[in-house]
Coordinates of C-alpha atoms in Angstrom, one line a residue:
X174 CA 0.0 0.0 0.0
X175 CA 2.8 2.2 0.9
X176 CA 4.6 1.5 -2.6
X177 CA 1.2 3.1 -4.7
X178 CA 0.8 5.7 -2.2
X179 CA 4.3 7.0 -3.6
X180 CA 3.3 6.4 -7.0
X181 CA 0.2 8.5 -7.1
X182 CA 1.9 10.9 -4.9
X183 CA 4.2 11.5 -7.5
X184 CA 2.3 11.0 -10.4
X185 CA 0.8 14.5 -9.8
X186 CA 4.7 15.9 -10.4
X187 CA 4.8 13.6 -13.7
X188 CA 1.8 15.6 -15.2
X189 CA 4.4 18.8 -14.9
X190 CA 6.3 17.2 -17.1
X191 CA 5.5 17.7 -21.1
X192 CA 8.4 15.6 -22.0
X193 CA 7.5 12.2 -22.7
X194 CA 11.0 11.0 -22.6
X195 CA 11.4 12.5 -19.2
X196 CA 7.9 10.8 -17.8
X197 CA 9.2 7.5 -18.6
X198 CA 12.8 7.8 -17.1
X199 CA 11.0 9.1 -14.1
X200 CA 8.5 6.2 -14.1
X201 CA 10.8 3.4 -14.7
X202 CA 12.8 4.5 -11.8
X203 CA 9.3 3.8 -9.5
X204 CA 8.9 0.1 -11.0
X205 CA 11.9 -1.9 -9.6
X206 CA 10.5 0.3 -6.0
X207 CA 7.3 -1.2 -6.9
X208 CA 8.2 -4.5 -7.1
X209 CA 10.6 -4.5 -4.3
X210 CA 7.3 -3.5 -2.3
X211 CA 4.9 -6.1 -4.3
X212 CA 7.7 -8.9 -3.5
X213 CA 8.1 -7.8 0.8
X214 CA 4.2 -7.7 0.8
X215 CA 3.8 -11.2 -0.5
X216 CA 6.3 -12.7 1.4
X217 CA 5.0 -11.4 4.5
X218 CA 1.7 -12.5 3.3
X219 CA 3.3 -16.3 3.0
X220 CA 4.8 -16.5 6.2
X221 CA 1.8 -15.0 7.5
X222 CA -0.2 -18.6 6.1
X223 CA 3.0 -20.5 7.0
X224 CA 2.9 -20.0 11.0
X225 CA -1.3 -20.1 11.0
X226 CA -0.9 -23.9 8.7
X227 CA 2.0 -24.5 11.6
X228 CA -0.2 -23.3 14.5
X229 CA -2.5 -25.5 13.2
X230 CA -0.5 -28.6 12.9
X231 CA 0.9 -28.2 16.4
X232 CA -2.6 -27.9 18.1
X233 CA -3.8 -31.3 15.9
X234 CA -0.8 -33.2 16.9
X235 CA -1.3 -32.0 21.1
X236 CA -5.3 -33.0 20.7
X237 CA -4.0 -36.4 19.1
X238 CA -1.8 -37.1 21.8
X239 CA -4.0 -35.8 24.3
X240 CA -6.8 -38.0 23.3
X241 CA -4.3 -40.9 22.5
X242 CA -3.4 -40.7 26.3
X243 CA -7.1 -39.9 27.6
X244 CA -7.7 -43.5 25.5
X245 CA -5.2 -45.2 26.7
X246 CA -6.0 -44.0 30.8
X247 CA -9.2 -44.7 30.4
X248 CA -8.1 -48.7 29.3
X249 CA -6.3 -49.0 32.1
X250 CA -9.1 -47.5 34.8
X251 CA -11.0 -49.9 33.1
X252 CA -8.6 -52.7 33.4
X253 CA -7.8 -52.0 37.1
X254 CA -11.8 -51.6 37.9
X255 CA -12.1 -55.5 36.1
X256 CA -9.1 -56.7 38.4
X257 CA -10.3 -55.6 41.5
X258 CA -14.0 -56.9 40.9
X259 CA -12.3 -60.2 39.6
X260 CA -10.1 -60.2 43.4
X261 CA -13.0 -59.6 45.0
X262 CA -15.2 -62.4 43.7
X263 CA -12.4 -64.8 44.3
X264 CA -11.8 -63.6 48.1
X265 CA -15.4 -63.8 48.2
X266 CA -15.6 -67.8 46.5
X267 CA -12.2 -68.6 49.0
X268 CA -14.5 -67.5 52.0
X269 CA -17.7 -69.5 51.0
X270 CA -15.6 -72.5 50.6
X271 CA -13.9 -72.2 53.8
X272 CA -17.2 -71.3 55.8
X273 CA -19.1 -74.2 53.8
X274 CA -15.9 -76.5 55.0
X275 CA -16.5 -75.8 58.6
X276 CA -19.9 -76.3 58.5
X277 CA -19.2 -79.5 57.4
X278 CA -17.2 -80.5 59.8
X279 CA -19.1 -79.3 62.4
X280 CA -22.7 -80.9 61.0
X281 CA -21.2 -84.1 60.1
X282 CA -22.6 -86.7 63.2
X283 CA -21.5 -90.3 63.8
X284 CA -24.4 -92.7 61.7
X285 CA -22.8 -95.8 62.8
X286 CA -25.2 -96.3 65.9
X287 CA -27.2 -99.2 67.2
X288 CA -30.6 -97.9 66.4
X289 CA -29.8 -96.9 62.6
X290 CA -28.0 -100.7 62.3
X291 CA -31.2 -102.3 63.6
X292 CA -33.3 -100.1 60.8
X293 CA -31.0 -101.6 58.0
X294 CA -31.8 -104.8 59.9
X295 CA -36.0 -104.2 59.3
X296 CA -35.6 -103.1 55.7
X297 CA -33.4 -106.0 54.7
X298 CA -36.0 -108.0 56.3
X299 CA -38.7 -107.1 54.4
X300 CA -37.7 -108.5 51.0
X301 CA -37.6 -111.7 52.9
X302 CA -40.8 -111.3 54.2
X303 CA -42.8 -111.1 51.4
X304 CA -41.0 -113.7 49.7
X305 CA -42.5 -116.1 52.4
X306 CA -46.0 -114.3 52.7
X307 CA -46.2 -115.2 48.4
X308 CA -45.4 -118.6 49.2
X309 CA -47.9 -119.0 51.8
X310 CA -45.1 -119.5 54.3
X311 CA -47.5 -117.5 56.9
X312 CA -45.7 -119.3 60.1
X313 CA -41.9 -118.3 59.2
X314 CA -43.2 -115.0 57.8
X315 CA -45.1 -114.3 61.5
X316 CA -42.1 -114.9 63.1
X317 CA -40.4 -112.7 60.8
X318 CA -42.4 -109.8 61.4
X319 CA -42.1 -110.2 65.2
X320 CA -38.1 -109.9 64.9
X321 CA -38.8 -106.6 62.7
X322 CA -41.1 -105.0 65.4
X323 CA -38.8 -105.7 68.0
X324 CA -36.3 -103.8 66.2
X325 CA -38.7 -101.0 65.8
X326 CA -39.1 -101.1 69.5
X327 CA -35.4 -101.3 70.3
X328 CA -33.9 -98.6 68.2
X329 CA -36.1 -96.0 69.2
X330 CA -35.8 -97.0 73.1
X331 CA -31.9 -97.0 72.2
X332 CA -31.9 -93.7 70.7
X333 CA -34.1 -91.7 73.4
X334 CA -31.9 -93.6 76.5
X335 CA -28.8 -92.5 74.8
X336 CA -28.0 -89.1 73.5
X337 CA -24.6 -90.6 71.9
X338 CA -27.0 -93.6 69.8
X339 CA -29.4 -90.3 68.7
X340 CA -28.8 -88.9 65.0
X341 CA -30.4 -87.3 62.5
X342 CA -30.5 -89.4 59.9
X343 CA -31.7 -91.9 62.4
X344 CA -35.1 -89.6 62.4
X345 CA -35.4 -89.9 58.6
X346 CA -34.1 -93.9 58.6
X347 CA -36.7 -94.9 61.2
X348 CA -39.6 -93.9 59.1
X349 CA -38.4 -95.2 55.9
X350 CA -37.7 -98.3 57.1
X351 CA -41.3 -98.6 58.6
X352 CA -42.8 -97.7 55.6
X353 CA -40.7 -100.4 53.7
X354 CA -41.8 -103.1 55.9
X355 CA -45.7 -101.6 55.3
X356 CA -45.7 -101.8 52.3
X357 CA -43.8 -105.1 51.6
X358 CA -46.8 -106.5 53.9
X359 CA -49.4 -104.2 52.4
X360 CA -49.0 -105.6 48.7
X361 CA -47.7 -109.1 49.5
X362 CA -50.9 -109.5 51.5
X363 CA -53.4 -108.3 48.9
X364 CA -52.0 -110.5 46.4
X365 CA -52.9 -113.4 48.8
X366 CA -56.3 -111.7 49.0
X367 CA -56.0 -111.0 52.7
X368 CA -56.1 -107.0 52.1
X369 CA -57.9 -105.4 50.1
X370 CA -56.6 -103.6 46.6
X371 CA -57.9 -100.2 47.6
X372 CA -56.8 -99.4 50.8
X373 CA -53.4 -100.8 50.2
X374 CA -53.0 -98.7 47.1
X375 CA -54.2 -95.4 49.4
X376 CA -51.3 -96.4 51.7
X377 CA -48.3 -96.5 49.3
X378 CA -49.6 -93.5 47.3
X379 CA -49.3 -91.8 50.6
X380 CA -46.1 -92.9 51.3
X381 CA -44.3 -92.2 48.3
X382 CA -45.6 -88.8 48.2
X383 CA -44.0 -88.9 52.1
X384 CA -40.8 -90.0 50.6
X385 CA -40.6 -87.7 47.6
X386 CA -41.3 -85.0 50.0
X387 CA -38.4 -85.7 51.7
X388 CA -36.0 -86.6 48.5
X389 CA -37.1 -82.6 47.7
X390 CA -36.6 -81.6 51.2
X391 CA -33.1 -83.0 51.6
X392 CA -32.2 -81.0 47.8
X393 CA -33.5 -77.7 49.3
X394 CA -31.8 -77.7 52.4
X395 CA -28.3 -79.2 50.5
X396 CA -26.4 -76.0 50.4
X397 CA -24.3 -75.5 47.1
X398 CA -22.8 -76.8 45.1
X399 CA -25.7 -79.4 45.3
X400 CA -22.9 -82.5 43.8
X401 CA -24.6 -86.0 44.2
X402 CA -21.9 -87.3 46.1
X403 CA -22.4 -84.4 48.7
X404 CA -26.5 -85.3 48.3
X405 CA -25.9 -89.1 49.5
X406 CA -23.7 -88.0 52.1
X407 CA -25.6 -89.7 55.2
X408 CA -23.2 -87.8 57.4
X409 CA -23.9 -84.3 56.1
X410 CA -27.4 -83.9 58.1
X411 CA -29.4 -80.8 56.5
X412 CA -33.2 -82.0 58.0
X413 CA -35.0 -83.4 60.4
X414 CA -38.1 -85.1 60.3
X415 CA -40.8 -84.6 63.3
X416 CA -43.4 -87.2 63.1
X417 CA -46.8 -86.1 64.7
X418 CA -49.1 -87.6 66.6
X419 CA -51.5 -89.1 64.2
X420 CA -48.9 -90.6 61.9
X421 CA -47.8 -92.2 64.9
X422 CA -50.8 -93.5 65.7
X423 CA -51.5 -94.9 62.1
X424 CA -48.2 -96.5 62.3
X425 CA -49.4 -98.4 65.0
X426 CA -53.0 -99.1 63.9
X427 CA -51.0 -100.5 60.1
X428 CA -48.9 -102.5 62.0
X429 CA -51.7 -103.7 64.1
X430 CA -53.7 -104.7 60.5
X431 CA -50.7 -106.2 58.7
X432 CA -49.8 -108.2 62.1
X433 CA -53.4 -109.3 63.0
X434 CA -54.1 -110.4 59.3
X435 CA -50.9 -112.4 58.8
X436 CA -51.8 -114.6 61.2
X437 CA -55.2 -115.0 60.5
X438 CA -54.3 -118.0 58.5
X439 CA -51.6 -119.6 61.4
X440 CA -54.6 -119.2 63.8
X441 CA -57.6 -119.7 61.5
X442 CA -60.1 -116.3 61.4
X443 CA -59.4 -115.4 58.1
X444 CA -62.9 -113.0 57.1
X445 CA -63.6 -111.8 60.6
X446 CA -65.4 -108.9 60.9
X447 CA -63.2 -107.2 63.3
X448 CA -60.3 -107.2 60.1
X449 CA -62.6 -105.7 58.1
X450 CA -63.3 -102.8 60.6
X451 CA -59.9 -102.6 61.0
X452 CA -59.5 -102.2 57.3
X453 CA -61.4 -98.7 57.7
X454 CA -60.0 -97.5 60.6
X455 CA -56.4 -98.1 59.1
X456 CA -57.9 -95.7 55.9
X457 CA -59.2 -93.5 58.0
X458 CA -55.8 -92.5 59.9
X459 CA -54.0 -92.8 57.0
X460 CA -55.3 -89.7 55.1
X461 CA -55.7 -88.0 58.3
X462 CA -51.5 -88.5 58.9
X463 CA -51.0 -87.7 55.3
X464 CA -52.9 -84.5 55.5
X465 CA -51.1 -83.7 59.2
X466 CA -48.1 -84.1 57.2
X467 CA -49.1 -81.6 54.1
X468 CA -50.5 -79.1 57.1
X469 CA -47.8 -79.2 60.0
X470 CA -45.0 -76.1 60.1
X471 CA -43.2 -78.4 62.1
X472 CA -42.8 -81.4 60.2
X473 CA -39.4 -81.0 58.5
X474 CA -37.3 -78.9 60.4
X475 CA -34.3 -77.5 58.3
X476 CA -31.0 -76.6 60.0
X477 CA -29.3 -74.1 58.4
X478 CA -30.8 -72.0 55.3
X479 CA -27.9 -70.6 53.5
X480 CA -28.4 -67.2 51.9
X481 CA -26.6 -66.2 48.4
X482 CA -24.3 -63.6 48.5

């Protein structure tokens, strides 16, 4: 700008001039001036764009590196935050095992006692039993199921006299081998025709609904990991089973039928009518125990419930 300020500044002293020679002498001395001031203007000009396309470069490598890093501590925050939650579900997995170890040891019990050795005795019995009640073998088969009652007596007077002879597993073994013998009598007797089909089939429906109950029972209370091995551990007691009243009584009012009808034929009153009333009575306190059963709080009485984490 300053370059043809000087130019038309002068120009007005060129229009003094009526020589033409003389203009152009004068004006050719201005040109190289003119281009010297052309040249500095557009250099300045470039080195203006040069340090702005510079400036620019330098901020886009900074954000690139800036970000680059912001990436990178973000990875590992995230990395760290993964760690620590992996450390923590492993101290938390170590203590679970090592509290589900001591429990162990401290619930396991002693299941070699006198009174759950005589229940193997009664269902081991049974088999043999009603192989001789099928063959009409009623005198061996009486004496038979007087050497399984007094086992049923013994183990549970053994068990209440002695703390040392009580277990748990003794409360579920007792039962089951009671209903064993029952119903080896139960359907060895109605296929001689001594009982009949309908009542024995009300009795073993209710007992294997009694046993199922229990099967599901014992997977409930199994705290995990539920393993089979840890399932048929006999000395891992998770329940206990509380008989009432009434099943107590049927027990005894069964054991009366199944007793009084075997020997029916050793002492010859097959078809009396006091069997047949007993034959209702027995039906009669059968649903009422199985229904005590379905309605008691107290019936299966579970140790330890074990919360998840």
């Amino acid at each position: 700008m300053s370059s043809l300020y000087l130019f038309t500044k002068n120009w007005n002293r060129f229009s003094f001039f009526h020589n033409k020679s003389s203009l152009l002498k004068q004006v050719s001395c201005f040109v190289p001036l003119l281009e010297h001031r052309i040249y500095l203007y557009s250099n300045n000009q470039n080195n203006a764009d040069e340090k702005v396309s510079s400036g620019k470069i330098i901020s886009k490598d900074l954000k690139s590196i800036y970000d680059h890093n912001k990436n990178k501590l973000r990875n590992t925050e995230q990395r760290l935050r993964d760690r620590g939650t992996f450390i923590i579900q492993d101290i938390k997995e170590t203590r679970d095992k090592v509290k589900e170890k001591v429990e162990e040891v401290i619930e396991r019990e002693n299941v070699y006692t006198i009174p759950n050795l005589l229940c193997i005795t009664r269902i081991l019995l049974s088999p043999y039993l009603g192989v001789l009640i099928v063959q009409s073998e009623f005198d061996y088969a009486l004496a038979i199921l007087v050497i399984a009652g007094a086992t049923d007596v013994f183990d549970g007077w053994i068990a209440r006299t002695w703390r040392s002879q009580s277990s748990k597993m003794g409360s579920f073994l007792d039962p089951i081998a009671d209903k064993v013998l029952i119903a080896t009598l139960f359907l060895t007797l109605t296929y001689v025709d001594l009982i009949p089909m309908v009542l024995t089939g009300l009795i073993i429906a209710r007992d294997v609904l009694l046993v199922t109950a229990g099967f599901i029972i014992r997977y409930l209370s199994l705290p995990p990991p539920r393993t089979l091995s840890r399932y048929f551990d006999v000395t891992h007691a998770t329940a206990q089973l509380a008989p009432t009243l009434i099943s107590k009584i049927n027990t005894a009012v069964q054991l009366l039928l199944v007793g009084s009808t075997l020997a029916a034929p050793v002492f010859h009153y097959v078809g009396h009518p006091a069997l047949e009333c007993l034959w209702y009575v027995t039906g009669v306190s059968t649903v009422a125990a199985g229904l005590s059963y379905m309605l008691s709080k107290n019936t299966y009485r579970i140790f330890k419930k074990h919360k998840p984490n």
